[in-house]
């Protein structure tokens, strides 16, 4: 990773995309360790986390994670999912956060030297280009090790740096003991955070 101590760093995490990438690689993200890692690389100004919430449910499976992140150094950006019926009559739930992420990157660019985007979505290539023309360096974190690869080739080429998620696994993965503790909450650390729930039913595209 190419970072400089004097750099002002901003993290922009597409929650569903990062979750899908880590799951495809077979590990869970420890968001405290992730924050600590980048705080050591420079001056961490802000860490944004983007996710859609199903608000009409009595209990949202992602709410515990959202609350934990909100209390532990992340700036949460959420919005309600939208439900619709497709042409085949199937119920679909949509929860895309691309616009919110792009707006925040553009607004924060003047306060940052280095933007780190946790997403492999090729739609962000134009955003990366625009931010680079403001003099900001951009790193993309995703993976080419999954099948299929989670990062679009055009986004990877546009970024100043690409960090392969598998290279961070040893630093940001949840430890085995943490997973065991989660299975037995009475034995776990009360400060431990929940993992991102399975969101297969939501279309984030």
PDB file of C-alpha atoms in Angstrom:
ATOM      1  CA  UNK A   1       0.000   0.000   0.000  1.00  0.00           C
ATOM      2  CA  UNK A   2       1.331   3.418  -0.948  1.00  0.00           C
ATOM      3  CA  UNK A   3       0.362   5.944   1.728  1.00  0.00           C
ATOM      4  CA  UNK A   4       2.213   8.908   3.200  1.00  0.00           C
ATOM      5  CA  UNK A   5       2.062   9.942   6.881  1.00  0.00           C
ATOM      6  CA  UNK A   6       1.055  13.518   6.061  1.00  0.00           C
ATOM      7  CA  UNK A   7      -1.851  12.500   3.810  1.00  0.00           C
ATOM      8  CA  UNK A   8      -5.435  13.282   4.750  1.00  0.00           C
ATOM      9  CA  UNK A   9      -7.300  10.046   4.082  1.00  0.00           C
ATOM     10  CA  UNK A  10     -11.010   9.369   3.560  1.00  0.00           C
ATOM     11  CA  UNK A  11     -12.561   5.895   3.412  1.00  0.00           C
ATOM     12  CA  UNK A  12     -15.706   5.324   1.365  1.00  0.00           C
ATOM     13  CA  UNK A  13     -17.096   1.832   1.927  1.00  0.00           C
ATOM     14  CA  UNK A  14     -19.807   0.369  -0.290  1.00  0.00           C
ATOM     15  CA  UNK A  15     -21.082  -1.952   2.435  1.00  0.00           C
ATOM     16  CA  UNK A  16     -22.844  -4.534   0.285  1.00  0.00           C
ATOM     17  CA  UNK A  17     -19.983  -4.670  -2.228  1.00  0.00           C
ATOM     18  CA  UNK A  18     -17.299  -5.143   0.421  1.00  0.00           C
ATOM     19  CA  UNK A  19     -19.406  -7.752   2.207  1.00  0.00           C
ATOM     20  CA  UNK A  20     -19.911  -9.700  -1.038  1.00  0.00           C
ATOM     21  CA  UNK A  21     -16.193  -9.550  -1.870  1.00  0.00           C
ATOM     22  CA  UNK A  22     -15.104 -10.749   1.576  1.00  0.00           C
ATOM     23  CA  UNK A  23     -17.708 -13.502   1.585  1.00  0.00           C
ATOM     24  CA  UNK A  24     -16.539 -14.673  -1.844  1.00  0.00           C
ATOM     25  CA  UNK A  25     -13.040 -14.964  -0.341  1.00  0.00           C
ATOM     26  CA  UNK A  26     -14.318 -16.825   2.710  1.00  0.00           C
ATOM     27  CA  UNK A  27     -13.747 -14.385   5.569  1.00  0.00           C
ATOM     28  CA  UNK A  28     -15.581 -11.738   7.610  1.00  0.00           C
ATOM     29  CA  UNK A  29     -14.447  -8.137   8.025  1.00  0.00           C
ATOM     30  CA  UNK A  30     -13.463  -6.828  11.456  1.00  0.00           C
ATOM     31  CA  UNK A  31     -14.402  -3.169  11.016  1.00  0.00           C
ATOM     32  CA  UNK A  32     -12.478  -2.023  14.067  1.00  0.00           C
ATOM     33  CA  UNK A  33      -9.273  -3.552  12.733  1.00  0.00           C
ATOM     34  CA  UNK A  34      -9.984  -2.041   9.303  1.00  0.00           C
ATOM     35  CA  UNK A  35     -10.347   1.440  10.800  1.00  0.00           C
ATOM     36  CA  UNK A  36      -7.198   0.997  12.881  1.00  0.00           C
ATOM     37  CA  UNK A  37      -5.211  -0.100   9.824  1.00  0.00           C
ATOM     38  CA  UNK A  38      -5.933   3.026   7.790  1.00  0.00           C
ATOM     39  CA  UNK A  39      -5.619   5.315  10.807  1.00  0.00           C
ATOM     40  CA  UNK A  40      -1.994   4.179  10.939  1.00  0.00           C
ATOM     41  CA  UNK A  41      -1.402   5.061   7.275  1.00  0.00           C
ATOM     42  CA  UNK A  42      -1.972   8.808   7.572  1.00  0.00           C
ATOM     43  CA  UNK A  43      -4.447  11.329   8.955  1.00  0.00           C
ATOM     44  CA  UNK A  44      -7.793   9.538   8.754  1.00  0.00           C
ATOM     45  CA  UNK A  45     -10.338  12.324   8.343  1.00  0.00           C
ATOM     46  CA  UNK A  46     -13.533  10.320   7.854  1.00  0.00           C
ATOM     47  CA  UNK A  47     -14.715   6.763   7.209  1.00  0.00           C
ATOM     48  CA  UNK A  48     -18.079   6.575   5.447  1.00  0.00           C
ATOM     49  CA  UNK A  49     -20.110   3.351   5.331  1.00  0.00           C
ATOM     50  CA  UNK A  50     -23.003   3.051   2.872  1.00  0.00           C
ATOM     51  CA  UNK A  51     -25.871   0.600   3.120  1.00  0.00           C
ATOM     52  CA  UNK A  52     -29.590   0.380   2.407  1.00  0.00           C
ATOM     53  CA  UNK A  53     -32.037  -0.608   5.143  1.00  0.00           C
ATOM     54  CA  UNK A  54     -35.290  -2.540   4.878  1.00  0.00           C
ATOM     55  CA  UNK A  55     -37.408  -0.305   7.079  1.00  0.00           C
ATOM     56  CA  UNK A  56     -40.793  -2.041   6.939  1.00  0.00           C
ATOM     57  CA  UNK A  57     -39.444  -5.095   8.748  1.00  0.00           C
ATOM     58  CA  UNK A  58     -40.082  -5.521  12.472  1.00  0.00           C
ATOM     59  CA  UNK A  59     -36.376  -6.307  12.855  1.00  0.00           C
ATOM     60  CA  UNK A  60     -33.706  -5.346  10.321  1.00  0.00           C
ATOM     61  CA  UNK A  61     -30.846  -7.899  10.303  1.00  0.00           C
ATOM     62  CA  UNK A  62     -28.323  -5.203   9.461  1.00  0.00           C
ATOM     63  CA  UNK A  63     -29.389  -2.779  12.220  1.00  0.00           C
ATOM     64  CA  UNK A  64     -26.962  -4.137  14.894  1.00  0.00           C
ATOM     65  CA  UNK A  65     -24.009  -3.619  12.537  1.00  0.00           C
ATOM     66  CA  UNK A  66     -25.204  -0.144  11.551  1.00  0.00           C
ATOM     67  CA  UNK A  67     -25.545   0.858  15.195  1.00  0.00           C
ATOM     68  CA  UNK A  68     -22.127  -0.566  16.108  1.00  0.00           C
ATOM     69  CA  UNK A  69     -20.381   1.249  13.260  1.00  0.00           C
ATOM     70  CA  UNK A  70     -22.181   4.489  14.123  1.00  0.00           C
ATOM     71  CA  UNK A  71     -20.816   4.364  17.677  1.00  0.00           C
ATOM     72  CA  UNK A  72     -17.317   3.254  16.692  1.00  0.00           C
ATOM     73  CA  UNK A  73     -15.847   5.824  14.344  1.00  0.00           C
ATOM     74  CA  UNK A  74     -17.818   5.414  11.115  1.00  0.00           C
ATOM     75  CA  UNK A  75     -20.074   7.962   9.435  1.00  0.00           C
ATOM     76  CA  UNK A  76     -23.162   6.019   8.417  1.00  0.00           C
ATOM     77  CA  UNK A  77     -25.029   6.825   5.217  1.00  0.00           C
ATOM     78  CA  UNK A  78     -28.252   4.854   4.867  1.00  0.00           C
ATOM     79  CA  UNK A  79     -31.510   5.021   2.972  1.00  0.00           C
ATOM     80  CA  UNK A  80     -34.612   2.825   2.766  1.00  0.00           C
ATOM     81  CA  UNK A  81     -34.735   0.099   0.167  1.00  0.00           C
ATOM     82  CA  UNK A  82     -37.362   0.302  -2.576  1.00  0.00           C
ATOM     83  CA  UNK A  83     -39.655  -2.596  -3.338  1.00  0.00           C
ATOM     84  CA  UNK A  84     -41.005  -3.266  -6.819  1.00  0.00           C
ATOM     85  CA  UNK A  85     -42.329  -6.092  -9.005  1.00  0.00           C
ATOM     86  CA  UNK A  86     -40.373  -6.998 -12.135  1.00  0.00           C
ATOM     87  CA  UNK A  87     -41.792  -7.951 -15.534  1.00  0.00           C
ATOM     88  CA  UNK A  88     -42.027 -11.592 -14.485  1.00  0.00           C
ATOM     89  CA  UNK A  89     -44.114 -10.674 -11.452  1.00  0.00           C
ATOM     90  CA  UNK A  90     -41.323 -11.333  -8.965  1.00  0.00           C
ATOM     91  CA  UNK A  91     -40.951  -9.144  -5.889  1.00  0.00           C
ATOM     92  CA  UNK A  92     -37.654  -7.282  -5.917  1.00  0.00           C
ATOM     93  CA  UNK A  93     -35.959  -5.055  -3.352  1.00  0.00           C
ATOM     94  CA  UNK A  94     -33.552  -2.404  -4.599  1.00  0.00           C
ATOM     95  CA  UNK A  95     -30.958  -0.623  -2.481  1.00  0.00           C
ATOM     96  CA  UNK A  96     -28.289   1.114  -4.557  1.00  0.00           C
ATOM     97  CA  UNK A  97     -26.015   3.624  -2.747  1.00  0.00           C
ATOM     98  CA  UNK A  98     -23.767   4.692  -5.662  1.00  0.00           C
ATOM     99  CA  UNK A  99     -25.097   8.256  -5.905  1.00  0.00           C
ATOM    100  CA  UNK A 100     -24.690   8.894  -2.195  1.00  0.00           C
ATOM    101  CA  UNK A 101     -21.108   7.629  -2.254  1.00  0.00           C
ATOM    102  CA  UNK A 102     -20.218   9.653  -5.356  1.00  0.00           C
ATOM    103  CA  UNK A 103     -21.634  12.898  -3.927  1.00  0.00           C
ATOM    104  CA  UNK A 104     -19.741  12.475  -0.657  1.00  0.00           C
ATOM    105  CA  UNK A 105     -16.461  11.778  -2.460  1.00  0.00           C
ATOM    106  CA  UNK A 106     -16.839  14.909  -4.577  1.00  0.00           C
ATOM    107  CA  UNK A 107     -17.797  17.072  -1.576  1.00  0.00           C
ATOM    108  CA  UNK A 108     -14.964  15.738   0.588  1.00  0.00           C
ATOM    109  CA  UNK A 109     -12.293  15.886  -2.147  1.00  0.00           C
ATOM    110  CA  UNK A 110     -11.172  19.408  -1.196  1.00  0.00           C
ATOM    111  CA  UNK A 111     -10.437  18.202   2.350  1.00  0.00           C
ATOM    112  CA  UNK A 112      -8.547  15.042   1.357  1.00  0.00           C
ATOM    113  CA  UNK A 113      -5.278  13.998  -0.254  1.00  0.00           C
ATOM    114  CA  UNK A 114      -6.155  10.333  -0.645  1.00  0.00           C
ATOM    115  CA  UNK A 115      -9.553   8.711  -1.256  1.00  0.00           C
ATOM    116  CA  UNK A 116      -9.949   4.979  -0.591  1.00  0.00           C
ATOM    117  CA  UNK A 117     -12.993   3.389  -2.226  1.00  0.00           C
ATOM    118  CA  UNK A 118     -14.036  -0.061  -1.055  1.00  0.00           C
ATOM    119  CA  UNK A 119     -15.901  -1.237  -4.139  1.00  0.00           C
ATOM    120  CA  UNK A 120     -15.221  -2.904  -7.449  1.00  0.00           C
ATOM    121  CA  UNK A 121     -18.145  -1.273  -9.263  1.00  0.00           C
ATOM    122  CA  UNK A 122     -17.082  -0.067 -12.702  1.00  0.00           C
ATOM    123  CA  UNK A 123     -19.619   2.779 -12.491  1.00  0.00           C
ATOM    124  CA  UNK A 124     -17.156   4.548 -10.175  1.00  0.00           C
ATOM    125  CA  UNK A 125     -14.481   4.887 -12.885  1.00  0.00           C
ATOM    126  CA  UNK A 126     -15.731   8.327 -13.935  1.00  0.00           C
ATOM    127  CA  UNK A 127     -15.865   9.416 -10.291  1.00  0.00           C
ATOM    128  CA  UNK A 128     -12.261   8.338  -9.758  1.00  0.00           C
ATOM    129  CA  UNK A 129     -11.194  10.272 -12.850  1.00  0.00           C
ATOM    130  CA  UNK A 130     -12.990  13.418 -11.668  1.00  0.00           C
ATOM    131  CA  UNK A 131     -11.411  13.279  -8.207  1.00  0.00           C
ATOM    132  CA  UNK A 132      -7.936  12.640  -9.627  1.00  0.00           C
ATOM    133  CA  UNK A 133      -8.249  15.821 -11.705  1.00  0.00           C
ATOM    134  CA  UNK A 134      -8.709  17.678  -8.418  1.00  0.00           C
ATOM    135  CA  UNK A 135      -5.269  16.457  -7.352  1.00  0.00           C
ATOM    136  CA  UNK A 136      -6.486  13.669  -5.075  1.00  0.00           C
ATOM    137  CA  UNK A 137      -4.972  10.189  -5.169  1.00  0.00           C
ATOM    138  CA  UNK A 138      -7.431   7.292  -5.312  1.00  0.00           C
ATOM    139  CA  UNK A 139      -7.008   3.734  -4.086  1.00  0.00           C
ATOM    140  CA  UNK A 140      -9.561   1.031  -4.848  1.00  0.00           C
ATOM    141  CA  UNK A 141      -9.958  -1.961  -2.518  1.00  0.00           C
ATOM    142  CA  UNK A 142     -11.590  -5.066  -3.966  1.00  0.00           C
ATOM    143  CA  UNK A 143     -10.576  -8.465  -5.317  1.00  0.00           C
ATOM    144  CA  UNK A 144      -9.662 -10.245  -8.530  1.00  0.00           C
ATOM    145  CA  UNK A 145      -9.230 -13.524  -6.651  1.00  0.00           C
ATOM    146  CA  UNK A 146     -12.943 -14.347  -6.500  1.00  0.00           C
ATOM    147  CA  UNK A 147     -14.745 -16.163  -9.298  1.00  0.00           C
ATOM    148  CA  UNK A 148     -15.833 -14.056 -11.077  1.00  0.00           C
ATOM    149  CA  UNK A 149     -13.572 -11.130 -10.052  1.00  0.00           C
ATOM    150  CA  UNK A 150     -15.387  -8.481  -7.995  1.00  0.00           C
ATOM    151  CA  UNK A 151     -13.556  -5.473  -9.436  1.00  0.00           C
ATOM    152  CA  UNK A 152     -14.202  -4.034 -12.888  1.00  0.00           C
ATOM    153  CA  UNK A 153     -11.052  -3.833 -14.993  1.00  0.00           C
ATOM    154  CA  UNK A 154     -11.722  -0.207 -16.021  1.00  0.00           C
ATOM    155  CA  UNK A 155     -11.975   0.872 -12.369  1.00  0.00           C
ATOM    156  CA  UNK A 156      -8.779  -0.928 -11.449  1.00  0.00           C
ATOM    157  CA  UNK A 157      -6.898   0.714 -14.337  1.00  0.00           C
ATOM    158  CA  UNK A 158      -8.197   4.185 -13.477  1.00  0.00           C
ATOM    159  CA  UNK A 159      -7.212   4.070  -9.802  1.00  0.00           C
ATOM    160  CA  UNK A 160      -3.772   5.237  -8.682  1.00  0.00           C
ATOM    161  CA  UNK A 161      -3.477   2.115  -6.542  1.00  0.00           C
ATOM    162  CA  UNK A 162      -5.361  -1.153  -6.293  1.00  0.00           C
ATOM    163  CA  UNK A 163      -5.347  -3.124  -3.043  1.00  0.00           C
ATOM    164  CA  UNK A 164      -6.214  -6.790  -3.386  1.00  0.00           C
ATOM    165  CA  UNK A 165      -8.555  -7.664  -0.511  1.00  0.00           C
ATOM    166  CA  UNK A 166      -6.820 -10.989   0.095  1.00  0.00           C
ATOM    167  CA  UNK A 167      -3.639  -9.068   0.977  1.00  0.00           C
ATOM    168  CA  UNK A 168      -5.529  -7.390   3.835  1.00  0.00           C
ATOM    169  CA  UNK A 169      -7.155 -10.554   5.138  1.00  0.00           C
ATOM    170  CA  UNK A 170      -4.513 -11.216   7.783  1.00  0.00           C
ATOM    171  CA  UNK A 171      -4.939  -7.680   9.124  1.00  0.00           C
ATOM    172  CA  UNK A 172      -8.687  -7.020   8.911  1.00  0.00           C
ATOM    173  CA  UNK A 173     -10.319 -10.467   9.069  1.00  0.00           C
ATOM    174  CA  UNK A 174     -12.291 -11.392  12.147  1.00  0.00           C
ATOM    175  CA  UNK A 175     -10.331 -13.850  14.235  1.00  0.00           C
ATOM    176  CA  UNK A 176     -11.551 -17.405  14.741  1.00  0.00           C
ATOM    177  CA  UNK A 177     -12.071 -16.770  18.466  1.00  0.00           C
ATOM    178  CA  UNK A 178     -14.328 -13.815  17.645  1.00  0.00           C
ATOM    179  CA  UNK A 179     -16.553 -16.026  15.503  1.00  0.00           C
ATOM    180  CA  UNK A 180     -16.782 -18.583  18.324  1.00  0.00           C
ATOM    181  CA  UNK A 181     -17.652 -15.835  20.785  1.00  0.00           C
ATOM    182  CA  UNK A 182     -20.424 -14.638  18.478  1.00  0.00           C
ATOM    183  CA  UNK A 183     -21.927 -18.134  18.609  1.00  0.00           C
ATOM    184  CA  UNK A 184     -21.912 -17.870  22.422  1.00  0.00           C
ATOM    185  CA  UNK A 185     -22.742 -14.229  23.253  1.00  0.00           C
ATOM    186  CA  UNK A 186     -22.411 -14.789  26.992  1.00  0.00           C
ATOM    187  CA  UNK A 187     -18.732 -15.615  26.460  1.00  0.00           C
ATOM    188  CA  UNK A 188     -17.993 -12.850  23.979  1.00  0.00           C
ATOM    189  CA  UNK A 189     -16.550  -9.382  24.283  1.00  0.00           C
ATOM    190  CA  UNK A 190     -19.410  -6.913  24.754  1.00  0.00           C
ATOM    191  CA  UNK A 191     -17.615  -4.461  22.471  1.00  0.00           C
ATOM    192  CA  UNK A 192     -17.470  -6.989  19.644  1.00  0.00           C
ATOM    193  CA  UNK A 193     -19.516  -6.074  16.601  1.00  0.00           C
ATOM    194  CA  UNK A 194     -21.906  -8.200  14.519  1.00  0.00           C
ATOM    195  CA  UNK A 195     -21.072  -9.284  11.011  1.00  0.00           C
ATOM    196  CA  UNK A 196     -22.847  -7.970   7.957  1.00  0.00           C
ATOM    197  CA  UNK A 197     -25.954 -10.158   7.470  1.00  0.00           C
ATOM    198  CA  UNK A 198     -26.715 -12.066   4.302  1.00  0.00           C
ATOM    199  CA  UNK A 199     -28.399  -9.634   1.890  1.00  0.00           C
ATOM    200  CA  UNK A 200     -28.866 -11.902  -1.099  1.00  0.00           C
ATOM    201  CA  UNK A 201     -32.486 -10.811  -1.554  1.00  0.00           C
ATOM    202  CA  UNK A 202     -31.552  -7.176  -2.129  1.00  0.00           C
ATOM    203  CA  UNK A 203     -30.498  -5.889  -5.554  1.00  0.00           C
ATOM    204  CA  UNK A 204     -27.745  -3.314  -5.012  1.00  0.00           C
ATOM    205  CA  UNK A 205     -27.093  -2.733  -8.722  1.00  0.00           C
TER     206      UNK A 205
END
